[in-house]
mmCIF file of C-alpha atoms in Angstrom:
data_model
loop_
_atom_site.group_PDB
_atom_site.id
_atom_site.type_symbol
_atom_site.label_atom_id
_atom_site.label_comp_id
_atom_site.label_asym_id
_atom_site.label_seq_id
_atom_site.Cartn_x
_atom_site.Cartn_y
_atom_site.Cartn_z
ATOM 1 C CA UNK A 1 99.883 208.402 179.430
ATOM 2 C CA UNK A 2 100.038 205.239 177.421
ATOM 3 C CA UNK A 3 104.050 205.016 178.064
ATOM 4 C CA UNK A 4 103.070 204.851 181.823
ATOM 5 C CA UNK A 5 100.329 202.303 181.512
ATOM 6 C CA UNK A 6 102.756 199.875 179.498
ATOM 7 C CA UNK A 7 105.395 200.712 182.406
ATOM 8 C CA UNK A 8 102.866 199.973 184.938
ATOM 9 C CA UNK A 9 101.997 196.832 183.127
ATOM 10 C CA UNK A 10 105.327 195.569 182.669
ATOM 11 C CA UNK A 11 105.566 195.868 186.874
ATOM 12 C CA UNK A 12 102.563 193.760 187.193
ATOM 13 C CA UNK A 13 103.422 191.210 184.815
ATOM 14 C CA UNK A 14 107.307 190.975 185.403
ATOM 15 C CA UNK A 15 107.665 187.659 187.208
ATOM 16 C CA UNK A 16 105.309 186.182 184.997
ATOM 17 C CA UNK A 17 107.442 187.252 182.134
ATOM 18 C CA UNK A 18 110.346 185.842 183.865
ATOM 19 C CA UNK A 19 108.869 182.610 184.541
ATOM 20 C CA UNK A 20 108.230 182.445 180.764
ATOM 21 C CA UNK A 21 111.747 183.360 179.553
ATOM 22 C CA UNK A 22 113.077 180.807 181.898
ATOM 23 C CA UNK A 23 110.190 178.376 180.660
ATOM 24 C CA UNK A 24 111.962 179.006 177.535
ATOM 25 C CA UNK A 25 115.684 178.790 178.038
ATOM 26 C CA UNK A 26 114.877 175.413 179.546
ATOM 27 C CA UNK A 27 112.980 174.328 176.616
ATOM 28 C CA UNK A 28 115.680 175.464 174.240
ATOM 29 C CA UNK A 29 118.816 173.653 177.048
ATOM 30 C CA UNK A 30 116.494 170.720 176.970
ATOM 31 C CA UNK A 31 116.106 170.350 172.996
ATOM 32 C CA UNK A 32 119.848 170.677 172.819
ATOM 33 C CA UNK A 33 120.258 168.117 175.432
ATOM 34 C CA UNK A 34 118.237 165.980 173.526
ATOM 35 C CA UNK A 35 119.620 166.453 169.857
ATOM 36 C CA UNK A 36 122.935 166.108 171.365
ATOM 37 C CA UNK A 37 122.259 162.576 172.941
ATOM 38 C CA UNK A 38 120.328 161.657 169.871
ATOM 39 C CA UNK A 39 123.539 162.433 167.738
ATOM 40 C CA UNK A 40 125.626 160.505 170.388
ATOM 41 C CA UNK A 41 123.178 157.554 169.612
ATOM 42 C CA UNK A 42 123.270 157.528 165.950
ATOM 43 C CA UNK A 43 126.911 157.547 166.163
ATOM 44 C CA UNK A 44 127.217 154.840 168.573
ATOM 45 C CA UNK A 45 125.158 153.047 166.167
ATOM 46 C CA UNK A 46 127.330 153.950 163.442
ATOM 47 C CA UNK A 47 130.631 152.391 165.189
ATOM 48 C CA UNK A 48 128.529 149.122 165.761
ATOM 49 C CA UNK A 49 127.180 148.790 162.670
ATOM 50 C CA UNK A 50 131.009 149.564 161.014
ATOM 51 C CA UNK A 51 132.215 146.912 163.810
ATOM 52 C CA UNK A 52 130.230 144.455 162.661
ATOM 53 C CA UNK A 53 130.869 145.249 159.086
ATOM 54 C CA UNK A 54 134.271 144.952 159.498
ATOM 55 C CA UNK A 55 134.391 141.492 161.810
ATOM 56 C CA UNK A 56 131.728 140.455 158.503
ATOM 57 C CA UNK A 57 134.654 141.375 156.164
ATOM 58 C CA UNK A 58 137.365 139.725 158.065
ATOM 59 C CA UNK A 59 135.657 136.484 158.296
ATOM 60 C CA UNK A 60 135.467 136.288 154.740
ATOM 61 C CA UNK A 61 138.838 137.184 154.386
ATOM 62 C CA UNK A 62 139.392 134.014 156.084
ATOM 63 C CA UNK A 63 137.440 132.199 154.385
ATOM 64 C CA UNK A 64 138.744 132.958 151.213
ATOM 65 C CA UNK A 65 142.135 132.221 152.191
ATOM 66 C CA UNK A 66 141.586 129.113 153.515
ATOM 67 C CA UNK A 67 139.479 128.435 150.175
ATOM 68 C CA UNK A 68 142.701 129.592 148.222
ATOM 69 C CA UNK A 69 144.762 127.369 150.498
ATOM 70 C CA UNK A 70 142.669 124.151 149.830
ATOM 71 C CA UNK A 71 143.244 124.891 145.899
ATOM 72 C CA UNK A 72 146.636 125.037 145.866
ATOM 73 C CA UNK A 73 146.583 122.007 148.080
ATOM 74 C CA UNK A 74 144.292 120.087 145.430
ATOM 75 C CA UNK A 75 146.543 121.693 142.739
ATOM 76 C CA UNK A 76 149.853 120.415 143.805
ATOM 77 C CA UNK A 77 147.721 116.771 144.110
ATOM 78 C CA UNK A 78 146.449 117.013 140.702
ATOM 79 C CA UNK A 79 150.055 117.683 139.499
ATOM 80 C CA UNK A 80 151.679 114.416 141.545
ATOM 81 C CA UNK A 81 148.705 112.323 140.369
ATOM 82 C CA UNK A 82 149.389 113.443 136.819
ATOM 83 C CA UNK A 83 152.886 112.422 137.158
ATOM 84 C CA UNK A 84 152.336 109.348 138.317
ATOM 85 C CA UNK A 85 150.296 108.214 135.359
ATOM 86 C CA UNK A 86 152.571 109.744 133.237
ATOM 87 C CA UNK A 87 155.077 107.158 134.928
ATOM 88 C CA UNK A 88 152.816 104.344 134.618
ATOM 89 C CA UNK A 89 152.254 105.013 131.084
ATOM 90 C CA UNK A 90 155.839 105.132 130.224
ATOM 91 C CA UNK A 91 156.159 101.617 132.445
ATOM 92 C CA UNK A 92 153.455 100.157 130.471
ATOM 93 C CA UNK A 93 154.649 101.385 126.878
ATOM 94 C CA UNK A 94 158.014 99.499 128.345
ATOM 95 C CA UNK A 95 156.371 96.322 128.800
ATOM 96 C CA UNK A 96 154.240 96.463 125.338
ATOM 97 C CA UNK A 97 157.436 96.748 123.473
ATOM 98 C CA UNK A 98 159.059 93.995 125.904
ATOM 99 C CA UNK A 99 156.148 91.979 125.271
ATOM 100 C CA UNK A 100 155.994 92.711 121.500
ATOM 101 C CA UNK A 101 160.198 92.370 121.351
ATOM 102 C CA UNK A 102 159.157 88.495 122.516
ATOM 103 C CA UNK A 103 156.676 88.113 120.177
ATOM 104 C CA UNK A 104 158.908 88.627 117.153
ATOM 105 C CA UNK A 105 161.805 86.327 118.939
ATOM 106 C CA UNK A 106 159.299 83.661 119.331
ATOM 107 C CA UNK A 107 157.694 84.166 115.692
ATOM 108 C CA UNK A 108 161.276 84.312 114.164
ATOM 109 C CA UNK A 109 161.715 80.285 115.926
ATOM 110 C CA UNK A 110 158.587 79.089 115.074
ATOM 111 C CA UNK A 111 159.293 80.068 111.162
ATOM 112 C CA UNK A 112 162.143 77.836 111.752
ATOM 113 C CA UNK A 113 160.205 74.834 113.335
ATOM 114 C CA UNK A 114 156.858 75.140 111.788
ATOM 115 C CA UNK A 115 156.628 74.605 108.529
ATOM 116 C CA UNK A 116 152.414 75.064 108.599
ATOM 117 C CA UNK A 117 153.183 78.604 109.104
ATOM 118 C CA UNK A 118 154.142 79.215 105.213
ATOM 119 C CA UNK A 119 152.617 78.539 101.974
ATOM 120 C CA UNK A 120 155.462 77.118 99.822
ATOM 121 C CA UNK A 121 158.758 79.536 100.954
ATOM 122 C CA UNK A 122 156.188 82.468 101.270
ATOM 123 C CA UNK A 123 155.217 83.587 104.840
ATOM 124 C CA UNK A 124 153.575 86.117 106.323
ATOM 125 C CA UNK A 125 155.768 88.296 108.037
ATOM 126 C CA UNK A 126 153.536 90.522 110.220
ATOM 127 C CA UNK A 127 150.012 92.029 109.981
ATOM 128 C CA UNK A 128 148.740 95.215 112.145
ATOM 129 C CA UNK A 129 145.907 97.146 113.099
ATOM 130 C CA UNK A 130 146.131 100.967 114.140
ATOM 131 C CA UNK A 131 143.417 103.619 114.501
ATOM 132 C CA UNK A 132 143.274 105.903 111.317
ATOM 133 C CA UNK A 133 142.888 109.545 111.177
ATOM 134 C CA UNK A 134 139.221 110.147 110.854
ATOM 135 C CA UNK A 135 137.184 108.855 113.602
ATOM 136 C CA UNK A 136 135.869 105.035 113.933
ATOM 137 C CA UNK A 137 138.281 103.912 110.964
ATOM 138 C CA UNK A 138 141.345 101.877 111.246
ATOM 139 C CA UNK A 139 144.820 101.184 109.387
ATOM 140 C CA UNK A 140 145.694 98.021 108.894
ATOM 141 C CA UNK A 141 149.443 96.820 107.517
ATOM 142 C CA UNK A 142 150.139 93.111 105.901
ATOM 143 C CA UNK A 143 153.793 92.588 105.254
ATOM 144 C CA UNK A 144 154.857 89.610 103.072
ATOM 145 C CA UNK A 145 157.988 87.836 102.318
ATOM 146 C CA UNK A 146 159.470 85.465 99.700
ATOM 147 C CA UNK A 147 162.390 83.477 101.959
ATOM 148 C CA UNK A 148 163.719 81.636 98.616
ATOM 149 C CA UNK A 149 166.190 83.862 97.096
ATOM 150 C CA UNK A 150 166.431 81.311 94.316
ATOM 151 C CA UNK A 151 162.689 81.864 93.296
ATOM 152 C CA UNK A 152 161.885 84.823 90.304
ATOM 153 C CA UNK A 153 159.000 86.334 91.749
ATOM 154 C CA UNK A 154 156.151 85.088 94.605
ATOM 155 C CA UNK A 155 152.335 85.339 93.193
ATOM 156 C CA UNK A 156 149.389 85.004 94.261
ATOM 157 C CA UNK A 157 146.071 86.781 96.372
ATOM 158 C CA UNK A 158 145.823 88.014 99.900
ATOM 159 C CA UNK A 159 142.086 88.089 102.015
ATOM 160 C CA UNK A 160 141.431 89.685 105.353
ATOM 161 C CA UNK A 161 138.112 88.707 106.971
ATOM 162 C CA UNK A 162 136.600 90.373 109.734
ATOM 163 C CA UNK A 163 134.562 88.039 112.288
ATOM 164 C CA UNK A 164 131.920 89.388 114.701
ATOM 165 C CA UNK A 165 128.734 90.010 115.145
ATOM 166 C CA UNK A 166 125.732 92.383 114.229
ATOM 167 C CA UNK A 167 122.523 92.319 116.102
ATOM 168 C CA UNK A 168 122.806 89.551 117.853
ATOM 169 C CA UNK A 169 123.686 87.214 114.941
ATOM 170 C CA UNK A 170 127.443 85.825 114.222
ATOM 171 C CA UNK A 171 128.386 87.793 111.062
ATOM 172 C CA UNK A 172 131.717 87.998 108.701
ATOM 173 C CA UNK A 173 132.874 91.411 106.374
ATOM 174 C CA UNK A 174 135.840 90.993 103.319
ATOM 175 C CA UNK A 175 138.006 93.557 104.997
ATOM 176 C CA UNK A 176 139.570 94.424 102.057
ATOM 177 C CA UNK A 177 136.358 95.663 100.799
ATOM 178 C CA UNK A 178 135.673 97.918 103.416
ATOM 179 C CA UNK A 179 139.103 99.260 102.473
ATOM 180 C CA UNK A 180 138.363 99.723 98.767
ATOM 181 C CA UNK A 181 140.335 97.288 97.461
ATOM 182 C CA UNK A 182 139.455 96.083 94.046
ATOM 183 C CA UNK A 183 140.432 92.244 92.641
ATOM 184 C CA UNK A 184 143.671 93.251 91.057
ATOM 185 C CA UNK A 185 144.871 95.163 94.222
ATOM 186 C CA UNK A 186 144.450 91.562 96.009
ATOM 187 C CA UNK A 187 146.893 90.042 93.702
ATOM 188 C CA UNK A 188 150.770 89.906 94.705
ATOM 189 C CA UNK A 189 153.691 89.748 92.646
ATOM 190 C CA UNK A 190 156.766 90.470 94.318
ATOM 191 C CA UNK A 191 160.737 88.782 94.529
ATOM 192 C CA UNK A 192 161.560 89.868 98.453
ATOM 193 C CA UNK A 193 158.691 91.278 100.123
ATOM 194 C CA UNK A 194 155.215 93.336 99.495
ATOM 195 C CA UNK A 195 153.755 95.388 101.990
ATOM 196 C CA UNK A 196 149.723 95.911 101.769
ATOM 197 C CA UNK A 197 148.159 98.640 103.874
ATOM 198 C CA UNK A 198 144.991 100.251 103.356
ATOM 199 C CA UNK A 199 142.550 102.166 105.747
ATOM 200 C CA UNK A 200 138.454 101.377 106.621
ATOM 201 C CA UNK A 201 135.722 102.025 109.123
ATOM 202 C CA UNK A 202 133.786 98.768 110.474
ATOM 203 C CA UNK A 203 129.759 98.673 109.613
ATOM 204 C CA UNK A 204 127.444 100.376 111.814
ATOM 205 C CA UNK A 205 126.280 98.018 114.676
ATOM 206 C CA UNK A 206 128.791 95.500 113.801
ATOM 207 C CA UNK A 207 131.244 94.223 116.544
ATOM 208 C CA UNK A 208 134.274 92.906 115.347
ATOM 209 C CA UNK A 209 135.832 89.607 117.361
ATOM 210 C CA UNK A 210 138.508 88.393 114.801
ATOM 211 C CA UNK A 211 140.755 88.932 111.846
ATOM 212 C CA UNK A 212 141.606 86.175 109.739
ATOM 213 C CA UNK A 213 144.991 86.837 107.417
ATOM 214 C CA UNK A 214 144.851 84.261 104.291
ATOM 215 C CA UNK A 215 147.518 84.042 101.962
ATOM 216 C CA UNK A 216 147.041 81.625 98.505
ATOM 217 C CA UNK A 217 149.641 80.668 96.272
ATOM 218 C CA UNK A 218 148.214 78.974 93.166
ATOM 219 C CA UNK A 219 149.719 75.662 91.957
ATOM 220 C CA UNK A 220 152.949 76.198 89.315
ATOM 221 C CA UNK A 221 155.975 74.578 87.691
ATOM 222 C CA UNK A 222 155.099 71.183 89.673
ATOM 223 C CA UNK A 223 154.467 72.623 92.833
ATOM 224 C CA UNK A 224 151.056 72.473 94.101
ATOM 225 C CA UNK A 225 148.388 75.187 95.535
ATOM 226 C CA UNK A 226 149.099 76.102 99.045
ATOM 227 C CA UNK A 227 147.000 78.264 101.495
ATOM 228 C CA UNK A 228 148.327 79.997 105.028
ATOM 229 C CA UNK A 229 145.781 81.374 106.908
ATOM 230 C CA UNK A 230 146.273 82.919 110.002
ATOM 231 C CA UNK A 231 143.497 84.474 112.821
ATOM 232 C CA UNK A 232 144.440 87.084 115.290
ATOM 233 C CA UNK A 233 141.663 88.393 118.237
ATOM 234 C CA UNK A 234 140.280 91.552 117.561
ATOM 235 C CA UNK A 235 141.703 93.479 120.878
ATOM 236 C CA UNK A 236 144.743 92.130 120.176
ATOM 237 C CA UNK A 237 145.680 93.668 116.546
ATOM 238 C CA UNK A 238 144.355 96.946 117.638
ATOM 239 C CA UNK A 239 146.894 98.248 119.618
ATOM 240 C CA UNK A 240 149.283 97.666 116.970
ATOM 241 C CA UNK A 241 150.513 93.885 117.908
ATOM 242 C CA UNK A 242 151.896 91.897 115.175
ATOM 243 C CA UNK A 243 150.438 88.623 113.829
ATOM 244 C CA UNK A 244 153.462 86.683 113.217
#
């Protein structure tokens, strides 16, 4: 009984049922449809988004290259430019020692013609001023010599006298006190030549202008006291130049 009312009801109701199963397998082809194209669209995105990555990546690449190529470019400048003052160093170290080669030729004459330039046959040779070791100090070298051959021995005192100023005001230092030189070490007794050198650092906040070279020779065996002295610009004994 039951078995034909379910039959019977399934007659009734069978193009309703039908309508629903299609309802259904439309659904189902439609949410397919639709995953599908959503899939296709997040993949198109994908290939965009790795396009643009890519051009983003490339650009750079450029970038950098050209950055790499403008190095090297400023590179191979640097290295010409150093070169070239390398050059014009060695050109001006060439002239100094022309310059200082003429210096000693003209010195060596004016021994000859100028006798104010020596105290009795004692001159002084050459004096110098280099930068010392430590920082701010400098070197300085005095060289003496005794031209008569005839003569024992040549006595007497050196002095070296920095002129400059300090705040403002015109100011002298003993040179050889900056240097540590006590009285005997001023003293010279010597039958050829004597070499003094000794190394200082100038006073704070003073400037230094001049260096004045004196050279005394007391008075002895009938001969009296004579006195060289000698002043050579500041700039100019630093670089080593000789006072002649």
């Amino acid at each position: 009984m039951k078995l034909q009312r379910f039959t019977l009801w399934l007659v009734r109701h069978r193009q309703t049922l039908s309508l629903v199963t299609a309802t259904a397998v439309v659904a189902a082809l439609a949410g397919w449809q639709l995953g599908n194209l959503s899939l296709v669209q997040q993949q198109r995105q994908q290939s965009e988004q790795l396009l643009l990555l890519q051009q983003q990546l490339q650009q750079k690449e450029q970038a950098l290259a050209q950055q790499l190529k403008q190095t090297d470019y400023l590179t191979a400048e640097l290295a010409v430019e150093r070169n070239t003052i390398q050059l014009q160093q060695q050109d001006l170290k060439a002239e100094q020692q022309k310059l200082f080669d003429t210096r000693k030729e003209l010195a060596f004459y004016q021994k000859i013609i100028s006798p104010d330039l020596q105290a009795n046959s004692l001159i002084i040779e050459s004096f110098s001023l280099t930068k010392g070791g430590a920082v701010g100090s400098y070197k300085f070298n005095l060289v003496l010599i005794e031209q008569d051959k005839q003569k024992n021995f040549a006595k007497g005192q050196i002095s070296l006298t920095l002129h400059g100023s300090k705040q403002g005001k015109k100011t002298s230092v003993d040179l050889l006190k900056l240097a540590g030189f006590a009285k005997a070490d001023r003293r010279f007794s010597f039958k050829h030549f004597q070499i003094f050198e000794g190394e200082f650092v100038l006073p704070a906040a003073f400037s230094a202008e001049q260096v004045e070279v004196t050279v005394s020779v007391p008075a002895s065996r009938g001969l009296k006291a004579a006195k060289v002295s000698k002043t050579l610009l500041w700039h100019e004994a630093l670089p080593g130049e000789i006072l002649e």
